[in-house]
Amino acid sequence: MASFLSSLRYLFSDFIGEGDGTPPFLPAGLPESAEPDVSEGIHLLMDYQGARYARLYVERLRRFVGKPGVDEAMFGEIARLMAMRMSYQDPIRIAQLKLAELNPATGDPPAGAPDDVRQFRLDELVEAIPATIAEPILYVLERLGWVHKEVSIRFSTRNRGGIRRLRIEAALRRWRRFSIRYARERVWVERWLHMIDRALTRQPAAASAIVQTATMVQGYGAAYRQGLADWHAIIDGLAKPTFDGVLPLRDLAGAVAEARAAALPDPRQAALKRTIADIRARALAAAETATV
């Protein structure tokens, strides 16, 4: 019976990505100057989610090893920013980071450690748990009109009760891969990488600007939602139509910089939308004039 339970535990751990704690190897052909960034990214993602997740990071990086137009500096930035985005700040991650502040020998918090209070939306909290549980909860919240309701969550190491709660929250890491948020983040990272690929093919001078757009999407709560919405507005309004040949935008890098400068903490995105519309109008007018 003990042998059966041991085997079952092993299979279950492998299924959720916790069975193999061996870090992946650095990609073959990796630029030497990028090795520190990639190594740091691997160790970050090992801590964040485990070996399988770190291997996904390495597999994503391999597509840019030796790719024309990707110099060492750009490769290093892709590696650094991808690790940042793959370690997105959900409540599970914040609990992990708070626990990391404890003294490793005694388990005691640092002297005078304050409570850490964060503001989340209800849907953001629910989307961090497995989708099979989250979806009916989100349905109820939507019916009640509470989906966007903000709540304060306290992450405390000041007493045993707070530390115990942090450990429970951090343990949800095992289920993160089945969450709505994980699936959404995976799609986002793949789209960002796809846009870099397309820039390298269609407008290489803009590739670095597309790489750097990852810095728009950070944090949690309202700031995260705003940055994500602004990123999609710029990609859908400027980058994608340029790559598709629909928008004759010769200086995509400059256009992205102009649009990013107009992105304000405004849920309506009024200034950003006006700027994107103006950039598009100028590009189309310039193309029409050139054909006359």
Coordinates of N, CA and C in Angstrom, one line a residue, residues 183-273:
A183 N -3.2 30.8 -18.1 CA -3.5 30.6 -19.5 C -3.5 31.9 -20.2
R184 N -4.0 32.9 -19.6 CA -4.0 34.3 -20.2 C -2.6 34.8 -20.4
E185 N -1.8 34.6 -19.3 CA -0.4 35.1 -19.4 C 0.4 34.3 -20.4
R186 N 0.1 33.1 -20.6 CA 0.8 32.3 -21.6 C 0.5 32.8 -23.0
V187 N -0.7 33.1 -23.2 CA -1.1 33.7 -24.5 C -0.4 35.0 -24.8
W188 N -0.4 35.8 -23.7 CA 0.2 37.2 -23.8 C 1.7 37.0 -24.2
V189 N 2.5 36.2 -23.5 CA 3.9 36.1 -23.7 C 4.1 35.6 -25.1
E190 N 3.3 34.6 -25.6 CA 3.5 34.1 -26.9 C 3.2 35.2 -28.0
R191 N 2.2 36.0 -27.7 CA 1.9 37.1 -28.7 C 3.0 38.1 -28.7
W192 N 3.6 38.4 -27.6 CA 4.7 39.4 -27.5 C 5.9 38.8 -28.3
L193 N 6.2 37.5 -28.1 CA 7.3 36.9 -28.9 C 7.0 36.9 -30.4
H194 N 5.8 36.6 -30.7 CA 5.4 36.6 -32.1 C 5.5 38.0 -32.7
M195 N 5.2 39.1 -32.0 CA 5.4 40.4 -32.5 C 6.8 40.8 -32.7
I196 N 7.7 40.3 -31.8 CA 9.1 40.5 -32.0 C 9.6 39.8 -33.3
D197 N 9.2 38.5 -33.5 CA 9.5 37.8 -34.7 C 9.1 38.6 -35.9
R198 N 7.9 39.1 -35.9 CA 7.3 39.8 -37.1 C 8.1 41.1 -37.3
A199 N 8.5 41.8 -36.2 CA 9.3 43.0 -36.4 C 10.6 42.7 -37.0
L200 N 11.2 41.6 -36.6 CA 12.5 41.2 -37.2 C 12.4 41.0 -38.7
T201 N 11.3 40.5 -39.1 CA 11.1 40.2 -40.5 C 10.6 41.4 -41.3
R202 N 9.7 42.1 -40.8 CA 9.0 43.2 -41.5 C 9.6 44.6 -41.3
Q203 N 10.1 44.9 -40.1 CA 10.7 46.2 -39.8 C 11.7 46.0 -38.7
P204 N 12.9 45.5 -39.0 CA 13.9 45.2 -38.0 C 14.3 46.4 -37.1
A205 N 14.2 47.6 -37.6 CA 14.6 48.8 -36.8 C 13.7 48.9 -35.6
A206 N 12.5 48.3 -35.7 CA 11.5 48.5 -34.6 C 11.5 47.3 -33.6
A207 N 12.4 46.3 -33.9 CA 12.3 45.1 -33.0 C 12.6 45.5 -31.6
S208 N 13.6 46.3 -31.3 CA 14.0 46.6 -29.9 C 12.8 47.3 -29.2
A209 N 12.1 48.2 -30.0 CA 11.0 48.9 -29.4 C 9.9 47.9 -29.0
I210 N 9.6 46.9 -29.8 CA 8.6 45.9 -29.5 C 9.1 45.1 -28.3
V211 N 10.3 44.7 -28.3 CA 10.9 44.0 -27.1 C 10.5 44.8 -25.8
Q212 N 10.8 46.1 -25.8 CA 10.7 46.9 -24.6 C 9.2 47.1 -24.2
T213 N 8.3 46.8 -25.1 CA 6.9 47.0 -24.7 C 6.5 46.1 -23.6
A214 N 7.3 45.1 -23.3 CA 6.9 44.2 -22.2 C 7.0 44.9 -20.9
T215 N 7.7 46.0 -20.8 CA 7.8 46.8 -19.5 C 6.5 47.5 -19.2
M216 N 5.6 47.6 -20.2 CA 4.3 48.2 -20.0 C 3.4 47.4 -19.1
V217 N 3.6 46.1 -19.0 CA 2.7 45.2 -18.3 C 3.4 44.7 -17.1
Q218 N 3.1 45.3 -15.9 CA 3.8 45.0 -14.7 C 2.8 45.1 -13.5
G219 N 3.2 44.5 -12.4 CA 2.5 44.7 -11.2 C 1.2 43.9 -11.1
Y220 N 0.2 44.5 -10.4 CA -1.0 43.8 -10.2 C -2.1 44.8 -10.1
G221 N -3.3 44.4 -9.9 CA -4.4 45.3 -9.7 C -4.7 46.2 -10.9
A222 N -5.1 47.5 -10.6 CA -5.5 48.4 -11.6 C -4.3 48.8 -12.5
A223 N -3.1 48.9 -12.0 CA -1.9 49.3 -12.8 C -1.7 48.2 -13.8
Y224 N -1.8 46.9 -13.4 CA -1.6 45.8 -14.3 C -2.6 45.8 -15.5
R225 N -3.9 46.0 -15.1 CA -4.9 46.0 -16.1 C -4.8 47.1 -17.1
Q226 N -4.4 48.3 -16.6 CA -4.2 49.5 -17.4 C -3.0 49.2 -18.4
G227 N -1.9 48.7 -17.9 CA -0.8 48.5 -18.7 C -1.1 47.5 -19.8
L228 N -1.8 46.4 -19.5 CA -2.2 45.4 -20.4 C -3.1 45.9 -21.5
A229 N -4.1 46.7 -21.1 CA -5.0 47.3 -22.1 C -4.2 48.3 -23.0
D230 N -3.3 49.1 -22.5 CA -2.5 50.0 -23.3 C -1.6 49.2 -24.3
W231 N -1.0 48.1 -23.8 CA -0.2 47.3 -24.7 C -1.0 46.8 -25.9
H232 N -2.1 46.2 -25.6 CA -3.0 45.7 -26.7 C -3.4 46.8 -27.7
A233 N -3.7 48.0 -27.1 CA -4.1 49.1 -28.0 C -3.0 49.5 -29.0
I234 N -1.7 49.5 -28.5 CA -0.6 49.9 -29.3 C -0.3 48.8 -30.3
I235 N -0.3 47.6 -29.9 CA 0.0 46.5 -30.8 C -1.1 46.3 -31.9
D236 N -2.4 46.4 -31.4 CA -3.5 46.2 -32.4 C -3.6 47.4 -33.3
G237 N -3.3 48.6 -32.8 CA -3.5 49.8 -33.6 C -2.3 50.2 -34.5
L238 N -1.1 49.8 -34.1 CA 0.1 50.2 -34.8 C 0.9 49.1 -35.3
A239 N 1.4 48.2 -34.4 CA 2.3 47.2 -34.8 C 1.7 46.1 -35.8
K240 N 0.6 45.5 -35.4 CA 0.0 44.4 -36.2 C -0.4 44.9 -37.6
P241 N -1.1 46.1 -37.7 CA -1.5 46.5 -39.1 C -0.2 46.9 -39.9
T242 N 0.8 47.3 -39.3 CA 2.1 47.6 -40.0 C 2.7 46.3 -40.6
F243 N 2.7 45.3 -39.7 CA 3.3 44.0 -40.1 C 2.4 43.3 -41.2
D244 N 1.1 43.6 -41.1 CA 0.1 43.0 -42.0 C 0.1 43.7 -43.4
G245 N 0.8 44.8 -43.4 CA 0.9 45.6 -44.7 C -0.4 46.5 -44.9
V246 N -1.2 46.7 -43.8 CA -2.4 47.5 -43.9 C -2.1 48.9 -43.6
L247 N -1.1 49.2 -42.7 CA -0.8 50.5 -42.3 C 0.7 50.8 -42.8
P248 N 0.8 51.8 -43.7 CA 2.2 52.1 -44.3 C 3.0 53.0 -43.3
L249 N 3.3 52.4 -42.2 CA 4.0 53.2 -41.1 C 5.5 52.9 -41.3
R250 N 6.3 53.8 -41.7 CA 7.7 53.6 -42.0 C 8.6 53.6 -40.7
D251 N 8.2 54.4 -39.7 CA 9.0 54.4 -38.5 C 8.1 53.9 -37.3
L252 N 8.0 52.6 -37.3 CA 7.2 52.0 -36.2 C 7.8 52.2 -34.8
A253 N 9.1 52.2 -34.7 CA 9.7 52.4 -33.4 C 9.4 53.8 -32.9
G254 N 9.4 54.8 -33.7 CA 9.1 56.2 -33.3 C 7.6 56.2 -32.9
A255 N 6.7 55.6 -33.7 CA 5.3 55.6 -33.4 C 5.0 54.9 -32.1
V256 N 5.7 53.8 -31.8 CA 5.4 53.1 -30.5 C 5.9 54.0 -29.4
A257 N 7.0 54.7 -29.5 CA 7.5 55.6 -28.5 C 6.5 56.7 -28.3
E258 N 6.0 57.3 -29.4 CA 5.0 58.4 -29.3 C 3.7 57.9 -28.6
A259 N 3.3 56.7 -28.9 CA 2.0 56.2 -28.3 C 2.3 55.9 -26.8
R260 N 3.4 55.3 -26.5 CA 3.7 55.0 -25.1 C 3.8 56.3 -24.2
A261 N 4.3 57.4 -24.8 CA 4.3 58.6 -24.1 C 2.9 59.2 -23.8
A262 N 2.0 58.8 -24.6 CA 0.6 59.3 -24.4 C -0.2 58.4 -23.5
A263 N 0.3 57.3 -23.1 CA -0.4 56.3 -22.3 C -0.5 56.8 -20.9
L264 N -1.6 57.2 -20.4 CA -1.8 57.7 -19.1 C -2.6 56.7 -18.2
P265 N -2.6 56.9 -16.9 CA -3.5 56.0 -16.1 C -5.0 56.4 -16.2
D266 N -5.5 56.1 -17.4 CA -6.9 56.5 -17.7 C -7.6 55.2 -18.3
P267 N -8.5 54.7 -17.6 CA -9.2 53.5 -18.1 C -9.9 53.7 -19.4
R268 N -10.2 54.9 -19.8 CA -10.9 55.2 -21.1 C -9.8 55.2 -22.2
Q269 N -8.6 55.4 -21.9 CA -7.5 55.5 -22.8 C -7.7 56.6 -23.8
A270 N -8.3 57.8 -23.4 CA -8.6 58.8 -24.3 C -7.4 59.4 -25.0
A271 N -6.4 59.8 -24.3 CA -5.2 60.4 -24.9 C -4.5 59.3 -25.8
L272 N -4.4 58.1 -25.3 CA -3.7 57.1 -26.1 C -4.4 56.8 -27.4
K273 N -5.7 56.7 -27.4 CA -6.5 56.4 -28.6 C -6.4 57.6 -29.6

